[in-house]
XYZ file of C-alpha atoms in Angstrom:
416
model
C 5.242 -3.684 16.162
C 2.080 -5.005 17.896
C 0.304 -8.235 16.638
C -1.242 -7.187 13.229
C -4.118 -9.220 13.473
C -5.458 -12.415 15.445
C -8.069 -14.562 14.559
C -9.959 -16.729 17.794
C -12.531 -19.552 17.438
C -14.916 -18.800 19.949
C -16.658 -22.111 20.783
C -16.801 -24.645 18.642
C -12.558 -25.732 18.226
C -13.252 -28.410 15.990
C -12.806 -26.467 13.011
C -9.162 -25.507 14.165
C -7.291 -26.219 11.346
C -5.698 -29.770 11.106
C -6.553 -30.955 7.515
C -3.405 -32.037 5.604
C -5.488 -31.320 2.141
C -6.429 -27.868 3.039
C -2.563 -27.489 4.256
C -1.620 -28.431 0.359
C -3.850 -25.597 -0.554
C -2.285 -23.253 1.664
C 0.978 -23.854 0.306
C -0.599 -23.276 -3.119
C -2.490 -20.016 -2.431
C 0.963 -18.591 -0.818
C 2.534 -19.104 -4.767
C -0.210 -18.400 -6.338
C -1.674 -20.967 -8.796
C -0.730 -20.648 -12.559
C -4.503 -21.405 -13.320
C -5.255 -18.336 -11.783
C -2.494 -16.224 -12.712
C -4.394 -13.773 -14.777
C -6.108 -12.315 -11.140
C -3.339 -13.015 -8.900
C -2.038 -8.970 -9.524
C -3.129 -7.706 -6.027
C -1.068 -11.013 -4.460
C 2.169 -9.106 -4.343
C 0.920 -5.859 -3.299
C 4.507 -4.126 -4.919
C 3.377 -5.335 -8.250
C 0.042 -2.261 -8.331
C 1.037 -0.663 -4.952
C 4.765 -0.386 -4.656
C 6.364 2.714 -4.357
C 6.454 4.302 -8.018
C 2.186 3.998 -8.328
C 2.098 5.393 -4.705
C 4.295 8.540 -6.020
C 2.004 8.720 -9.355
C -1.101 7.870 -7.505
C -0.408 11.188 -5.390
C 0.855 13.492 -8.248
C -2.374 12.876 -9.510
C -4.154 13.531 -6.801
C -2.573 16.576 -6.237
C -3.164 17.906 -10.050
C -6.950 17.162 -8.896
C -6.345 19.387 -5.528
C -4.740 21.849 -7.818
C -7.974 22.774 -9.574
C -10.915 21.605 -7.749
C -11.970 20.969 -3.948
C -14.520 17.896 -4.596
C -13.327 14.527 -6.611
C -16.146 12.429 -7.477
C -15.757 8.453 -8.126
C -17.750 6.860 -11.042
C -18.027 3.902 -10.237
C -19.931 0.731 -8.884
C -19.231 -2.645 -6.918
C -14.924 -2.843 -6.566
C -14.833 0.269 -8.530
C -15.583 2.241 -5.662
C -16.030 0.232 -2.813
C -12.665 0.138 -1.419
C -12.059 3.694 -2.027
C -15.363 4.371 0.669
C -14.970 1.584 3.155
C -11.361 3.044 3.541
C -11.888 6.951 3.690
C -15.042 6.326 5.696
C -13.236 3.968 8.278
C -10.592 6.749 9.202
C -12.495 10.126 8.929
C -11.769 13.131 7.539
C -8.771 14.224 6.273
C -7.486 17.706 4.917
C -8.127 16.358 1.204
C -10.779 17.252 -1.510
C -14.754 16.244 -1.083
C -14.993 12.593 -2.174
C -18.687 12.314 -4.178
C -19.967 8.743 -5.443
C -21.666 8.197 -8.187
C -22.147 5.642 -10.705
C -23.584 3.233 -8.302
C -27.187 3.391 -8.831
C -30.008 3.935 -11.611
C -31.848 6.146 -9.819
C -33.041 9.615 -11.049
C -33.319 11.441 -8.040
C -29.712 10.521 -6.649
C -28.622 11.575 -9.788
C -30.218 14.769 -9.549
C -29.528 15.494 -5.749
C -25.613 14.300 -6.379
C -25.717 17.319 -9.264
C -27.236 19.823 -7.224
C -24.981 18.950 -4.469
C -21.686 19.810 -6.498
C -23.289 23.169 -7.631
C -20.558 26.353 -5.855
C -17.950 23.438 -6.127
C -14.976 22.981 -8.666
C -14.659 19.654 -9.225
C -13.348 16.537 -11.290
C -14.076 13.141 -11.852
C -12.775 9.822 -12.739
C -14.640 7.508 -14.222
C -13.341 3.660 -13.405
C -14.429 1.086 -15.136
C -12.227 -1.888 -16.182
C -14.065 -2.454 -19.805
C -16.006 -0.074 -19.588
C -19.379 -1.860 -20.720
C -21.429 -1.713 -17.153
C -24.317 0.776 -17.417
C -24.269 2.574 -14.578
C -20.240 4.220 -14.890
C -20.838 4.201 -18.545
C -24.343 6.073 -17.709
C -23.023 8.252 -14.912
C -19.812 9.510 -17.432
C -22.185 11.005 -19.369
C -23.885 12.901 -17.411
C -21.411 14.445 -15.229
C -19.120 14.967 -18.539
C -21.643 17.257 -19.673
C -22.147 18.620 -16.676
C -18.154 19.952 -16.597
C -18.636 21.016 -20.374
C -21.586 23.166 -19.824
C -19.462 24.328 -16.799
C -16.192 24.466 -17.982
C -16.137 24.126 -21.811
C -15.068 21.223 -23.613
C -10.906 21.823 -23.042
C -11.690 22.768 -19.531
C -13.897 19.945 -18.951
C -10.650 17.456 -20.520
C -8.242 18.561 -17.628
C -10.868 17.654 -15.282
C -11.584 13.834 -16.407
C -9.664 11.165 -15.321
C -10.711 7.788 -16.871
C -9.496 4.316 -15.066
C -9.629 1.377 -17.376
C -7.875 -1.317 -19.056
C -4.802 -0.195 -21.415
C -5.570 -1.058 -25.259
C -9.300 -0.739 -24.543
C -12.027 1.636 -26.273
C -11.913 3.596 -23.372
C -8.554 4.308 -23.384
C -8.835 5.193 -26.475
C -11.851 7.314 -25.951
C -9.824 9.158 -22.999
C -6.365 9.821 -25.670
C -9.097 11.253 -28.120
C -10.598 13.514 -26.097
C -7.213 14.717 -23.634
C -8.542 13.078 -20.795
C -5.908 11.784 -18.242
C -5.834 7.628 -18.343
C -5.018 5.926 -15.672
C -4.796 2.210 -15.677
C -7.110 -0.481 -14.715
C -4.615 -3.896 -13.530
C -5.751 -6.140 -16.522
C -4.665 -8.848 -14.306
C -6.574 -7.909 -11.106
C -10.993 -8.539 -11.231
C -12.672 -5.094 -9.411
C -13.143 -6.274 -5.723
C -9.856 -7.196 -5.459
C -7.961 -4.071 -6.755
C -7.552 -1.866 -2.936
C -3.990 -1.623 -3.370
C -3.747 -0.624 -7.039
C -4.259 3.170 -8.716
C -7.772 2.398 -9.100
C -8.309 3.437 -5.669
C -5.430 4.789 -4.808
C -5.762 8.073 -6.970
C -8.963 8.930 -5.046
C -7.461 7.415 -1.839
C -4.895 9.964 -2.081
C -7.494 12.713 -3.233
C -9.608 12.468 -0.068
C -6.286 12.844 1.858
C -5.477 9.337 2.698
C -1.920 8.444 3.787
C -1.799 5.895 0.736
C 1.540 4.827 1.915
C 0.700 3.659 5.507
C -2.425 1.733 3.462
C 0.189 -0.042 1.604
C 2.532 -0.943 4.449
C -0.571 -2.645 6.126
C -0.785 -4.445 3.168
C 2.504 -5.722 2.818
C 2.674 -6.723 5.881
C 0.142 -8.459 5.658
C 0.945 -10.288 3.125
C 4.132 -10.759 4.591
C 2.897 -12.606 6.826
C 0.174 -14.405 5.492
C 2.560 -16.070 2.745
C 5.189 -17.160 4.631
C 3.262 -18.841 7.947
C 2.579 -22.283 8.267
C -0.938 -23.599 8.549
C -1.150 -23.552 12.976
C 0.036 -19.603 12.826
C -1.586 -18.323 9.613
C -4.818 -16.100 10.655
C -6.221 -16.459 7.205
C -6.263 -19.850 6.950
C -7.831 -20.405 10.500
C -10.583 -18.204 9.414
C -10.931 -19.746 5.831
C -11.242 -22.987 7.292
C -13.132 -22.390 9.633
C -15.846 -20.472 7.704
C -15.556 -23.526 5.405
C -16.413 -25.957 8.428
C -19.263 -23.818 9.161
C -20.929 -24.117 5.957
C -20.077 -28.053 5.865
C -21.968 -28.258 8.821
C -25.243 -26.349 7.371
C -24.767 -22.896 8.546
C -25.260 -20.633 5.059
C -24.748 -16.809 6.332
C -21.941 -15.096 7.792
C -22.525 -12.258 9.669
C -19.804 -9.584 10.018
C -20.251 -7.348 12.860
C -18.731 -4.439 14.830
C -19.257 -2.248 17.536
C -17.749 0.377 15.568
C -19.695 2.385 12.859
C -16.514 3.356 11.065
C -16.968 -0.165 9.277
C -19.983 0.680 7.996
C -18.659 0.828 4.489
C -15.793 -1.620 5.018
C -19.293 -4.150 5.382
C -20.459 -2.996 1.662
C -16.741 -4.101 0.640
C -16.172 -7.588 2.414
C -20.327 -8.287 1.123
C -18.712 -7.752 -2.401
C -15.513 -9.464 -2.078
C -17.025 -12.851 -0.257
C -20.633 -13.143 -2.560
C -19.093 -12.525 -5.715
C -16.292 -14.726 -5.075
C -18.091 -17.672 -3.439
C -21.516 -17.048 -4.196
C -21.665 -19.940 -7.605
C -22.186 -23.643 -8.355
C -25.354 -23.261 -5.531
C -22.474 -23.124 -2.980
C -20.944 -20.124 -0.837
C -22.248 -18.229 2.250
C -24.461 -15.254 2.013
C -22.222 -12.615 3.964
C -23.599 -10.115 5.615
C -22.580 -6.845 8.134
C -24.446 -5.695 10.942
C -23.444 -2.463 13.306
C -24.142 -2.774 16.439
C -24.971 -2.082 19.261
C -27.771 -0.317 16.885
C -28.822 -3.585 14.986
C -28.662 -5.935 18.349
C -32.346 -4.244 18.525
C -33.245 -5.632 15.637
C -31.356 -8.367 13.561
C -30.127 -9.344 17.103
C -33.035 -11.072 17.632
C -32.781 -13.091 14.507
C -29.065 -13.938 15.652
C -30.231 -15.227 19.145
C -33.440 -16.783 18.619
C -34.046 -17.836 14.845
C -33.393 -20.429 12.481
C -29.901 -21.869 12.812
C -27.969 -21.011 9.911
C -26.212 -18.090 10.906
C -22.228 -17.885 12.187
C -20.936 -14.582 13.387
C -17.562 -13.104 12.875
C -16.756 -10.188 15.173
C -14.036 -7.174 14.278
C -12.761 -6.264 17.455
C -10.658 -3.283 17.933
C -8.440 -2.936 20.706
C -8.481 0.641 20.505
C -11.806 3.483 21.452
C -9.800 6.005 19.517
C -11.596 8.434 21.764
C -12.394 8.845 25.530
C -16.083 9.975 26.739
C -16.649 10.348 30.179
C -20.357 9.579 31.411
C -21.054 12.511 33.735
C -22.752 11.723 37.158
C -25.458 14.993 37.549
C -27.212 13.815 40.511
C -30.246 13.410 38.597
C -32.430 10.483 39.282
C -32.644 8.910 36.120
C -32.427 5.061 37.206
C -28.735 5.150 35.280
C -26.632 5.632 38.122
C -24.679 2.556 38.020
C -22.990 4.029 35.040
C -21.517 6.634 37.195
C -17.820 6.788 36.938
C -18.035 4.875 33.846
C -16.919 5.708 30.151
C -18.751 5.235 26.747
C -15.649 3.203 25.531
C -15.990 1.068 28.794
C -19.586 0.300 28.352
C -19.056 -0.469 24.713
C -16.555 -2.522 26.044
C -18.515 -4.784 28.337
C -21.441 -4.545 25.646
C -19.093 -6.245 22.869
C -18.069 -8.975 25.518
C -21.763 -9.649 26.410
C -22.973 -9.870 23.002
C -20.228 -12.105 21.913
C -20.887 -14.615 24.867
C -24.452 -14.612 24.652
C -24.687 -15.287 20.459
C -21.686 -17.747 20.666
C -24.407 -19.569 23.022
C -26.041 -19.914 20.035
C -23.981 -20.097 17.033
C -20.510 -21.019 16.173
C -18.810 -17.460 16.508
C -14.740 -15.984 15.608
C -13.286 -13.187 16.352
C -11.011 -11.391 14.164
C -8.833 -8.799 16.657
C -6.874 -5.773 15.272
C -5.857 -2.281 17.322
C -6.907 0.195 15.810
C -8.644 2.025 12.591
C -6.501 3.547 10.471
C -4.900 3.694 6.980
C -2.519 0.905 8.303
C -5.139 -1.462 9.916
C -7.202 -1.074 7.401
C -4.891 -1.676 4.584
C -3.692 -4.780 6.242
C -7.160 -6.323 6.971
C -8.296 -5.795 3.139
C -5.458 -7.913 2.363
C -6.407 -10.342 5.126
C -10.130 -10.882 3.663
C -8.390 -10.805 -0.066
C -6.251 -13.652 0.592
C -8.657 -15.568 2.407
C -10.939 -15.134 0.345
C -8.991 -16.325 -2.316
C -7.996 -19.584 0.027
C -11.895 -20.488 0.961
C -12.569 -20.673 -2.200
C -10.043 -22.902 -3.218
C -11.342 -25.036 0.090
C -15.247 -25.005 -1.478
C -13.715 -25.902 -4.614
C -14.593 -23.267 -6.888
C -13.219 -20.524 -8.983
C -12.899 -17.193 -6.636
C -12.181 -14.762 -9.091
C -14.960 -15.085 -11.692
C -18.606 -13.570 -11.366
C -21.084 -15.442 -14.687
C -23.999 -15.029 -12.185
C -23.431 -10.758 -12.772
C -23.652 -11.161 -16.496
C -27.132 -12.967 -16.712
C -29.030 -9.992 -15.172
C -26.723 -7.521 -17.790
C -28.163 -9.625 -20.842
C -31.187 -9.146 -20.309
C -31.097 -5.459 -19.401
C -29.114 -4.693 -22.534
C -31.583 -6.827 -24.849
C -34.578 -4.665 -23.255
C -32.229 -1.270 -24.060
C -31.738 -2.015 -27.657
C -27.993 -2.657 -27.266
């Protein structure tokens, strides 16, 4: 097997790990801490993604394929996230239309998602861990009725699929009515539950290979909770992002030169601000595609304030070939002749990172390819250091109180 992941400092090696106390922590984040151990289901990813939820995770999805050709995800923040940023990284796949919904407020997406599943048969599953956010709880509505008027009310109940926590109202509400339940990890918060059937089920619906997304995971893991401080990836890059921020730098930037990450971004943003983001500390993480946003943001990166650091995602692999045709034409671009796309993507990456490490402390985080596998196995990376930098900033990574102060105050104004 090739090197699952590597993790470089690119300029600044002071922030190589070497700290005894962060060592201890290390040691304590491979156990898991008893504090904790209410979140700590993802940590052992056979606990939610071993082999019997894999095999129930794809009967499901095949009673979905069995009676409709789109599957749409109600859902918002780690309800859905994972489910995109994976099926988005590695393309299409011979499995149903995945539709999101659930993840916004806003009339008119609600209206142009409807119109969109018109001449389709399709299902849903509604995820929602207590099932008290607005927008899932908003979104079930309206799609429920949408499958009664469609379907009629028994119809409609072989079509819903509710996720949430066992002994809740909504599980109850889903016995009621015949809907299938499936069940929320009680002991896992939303952004960290990848490898569980929350998003397995659709995973598996969008055609997937859930099982090469688990065995990226466990190795991961694997690996990450067994190595010692000098050869653990995630703790080079926790510490080092901690480092960072000790020395004044208060965004992370998270770039590619692949747009298949474009959704994995909306994931890590989650996982790292909701996580770190309290007690006026954490770093404001953000994603960036380039080459398209070195004409823009790259400017910011190069040239403005100082309190960005950048980590790069660098895949080893093109996963295509494109040959840049030479046509004789005069169009001052001839010293690309001979040359590939992947080539000059290449040399752009390697440009880019030498010219903004220049500037700003800079790592690079190296895997081969994108695929179920990879990408399985670098969720559990972030997860898991994610987990261990906030242990290093010294606060609690698996609560959110910030989220609820916004909710009060909506629900007060809605007469809940």
């Amino acid at each position: 097997m090739k090197e699952l992941i590597d993790v470089e400092v690119i300029g600044d090696r002071s922030c190589l790990p070497s700290s005894a106390e962060h060592e201890k922590l290390l040691s304590a984040v491979q156990a898991g801490e008893s504090v904790y151990s209410d979140s700590l289901g993802w940590l052992d990813p056979d606990e939610w993604g071993g082999e019997d939820w894999l095999d129930k995770s794809i009967e499901l999805a095949e009673r979905a394929r069995a009676i409709a050709d789109t599957f749409v995800v109600i859902g918002i923040g780690g309800s859905n996230n994972s489910v995109r940023a994976l099926l988005k990284a590695v393309g299409e796949r011979c499995g149903m239309n995945i539709v999101y919904a659930g993840n916004t407020l806003s009339a008119y997406e609600y209206k142009k998602t409807a119109e969109s599943l018109e001449g389709h048969d399709f299902v849903i599953d509604c995820i929602a861990k207590n099932f008290e956010t607005l927008e899932p709880g908003l979104a079930f509505r309206i799609f429920r009725d949408l499958l009664a008027r469609r379907y009629g009310k028994e119809g409609a109940a072989e079509r819903i699929f509710c996720t949430g926590t066992v002994g809740s109202h909504f599980e109850k509400l889903a016995r009621d009515n015949g809907y299938t339940f499936i069940p929320f990890p009680g002991d896992i918060g939303g952004r960290y539950t990848a490898l569980s059937p929350v998003h397995l089920v659709p995973m598996a619906a969008g055609g997937a290979d859930i099982r090469s997304f688990s065995q990226g995971a466990h190795d991961m893991a694997r690996l990450l909770r067994t190595a010692g401080a000098a050869d653990n990836p995630a703790f080079i890059y926790a510490v080092a992002r901690n480092h960072f921020f000790s020395k004044g730098y208060r965004i992370e930037i998270l770039s590619s030169f692949e747009p298949r990450f474009r959704w994995f971004y909306k994931w890590w943003e989650q996982l790292f601000a909701e996580s770190e983001g309290k007690c006026d500390k954490g770093l404001f993480p953000v994603g960036l595609e380039f080459s398209e946003e070195l004409h823009s943001l790259g400017q910011f990166i190069q040239d403005g304030s100082p309190v960005v650091f950048e980590t790069f995602i660098d895949v080893k692999s093109a996963g295509a070939s494109v040959p840049i045709p030479a046509d004789g034409v005069d169009d001052k671009f001839s010293y690309l002749d001979g040359m590939t796309v992947e080539s000059v993507n290449r040399v752009s990456q390697e440009a880019t990172m030498k010219a903004h490490s220049s500037r700003c402390p800079c790592l690079r985080i190296s895997i081969e390819d994108i695929n179920e596998y990879t990408i399985g196995a670098l969720m559990y990376f972030f997860e898991f250091s994610c987990y261990l930098s906030g242990s290093i900033m010294g606060i609690n990574p698996f609560n959110q109180p910030g989220v609820e102060k916004y909710k009060m105050e909506m629900f007060s104004n809605l007469g809940k």
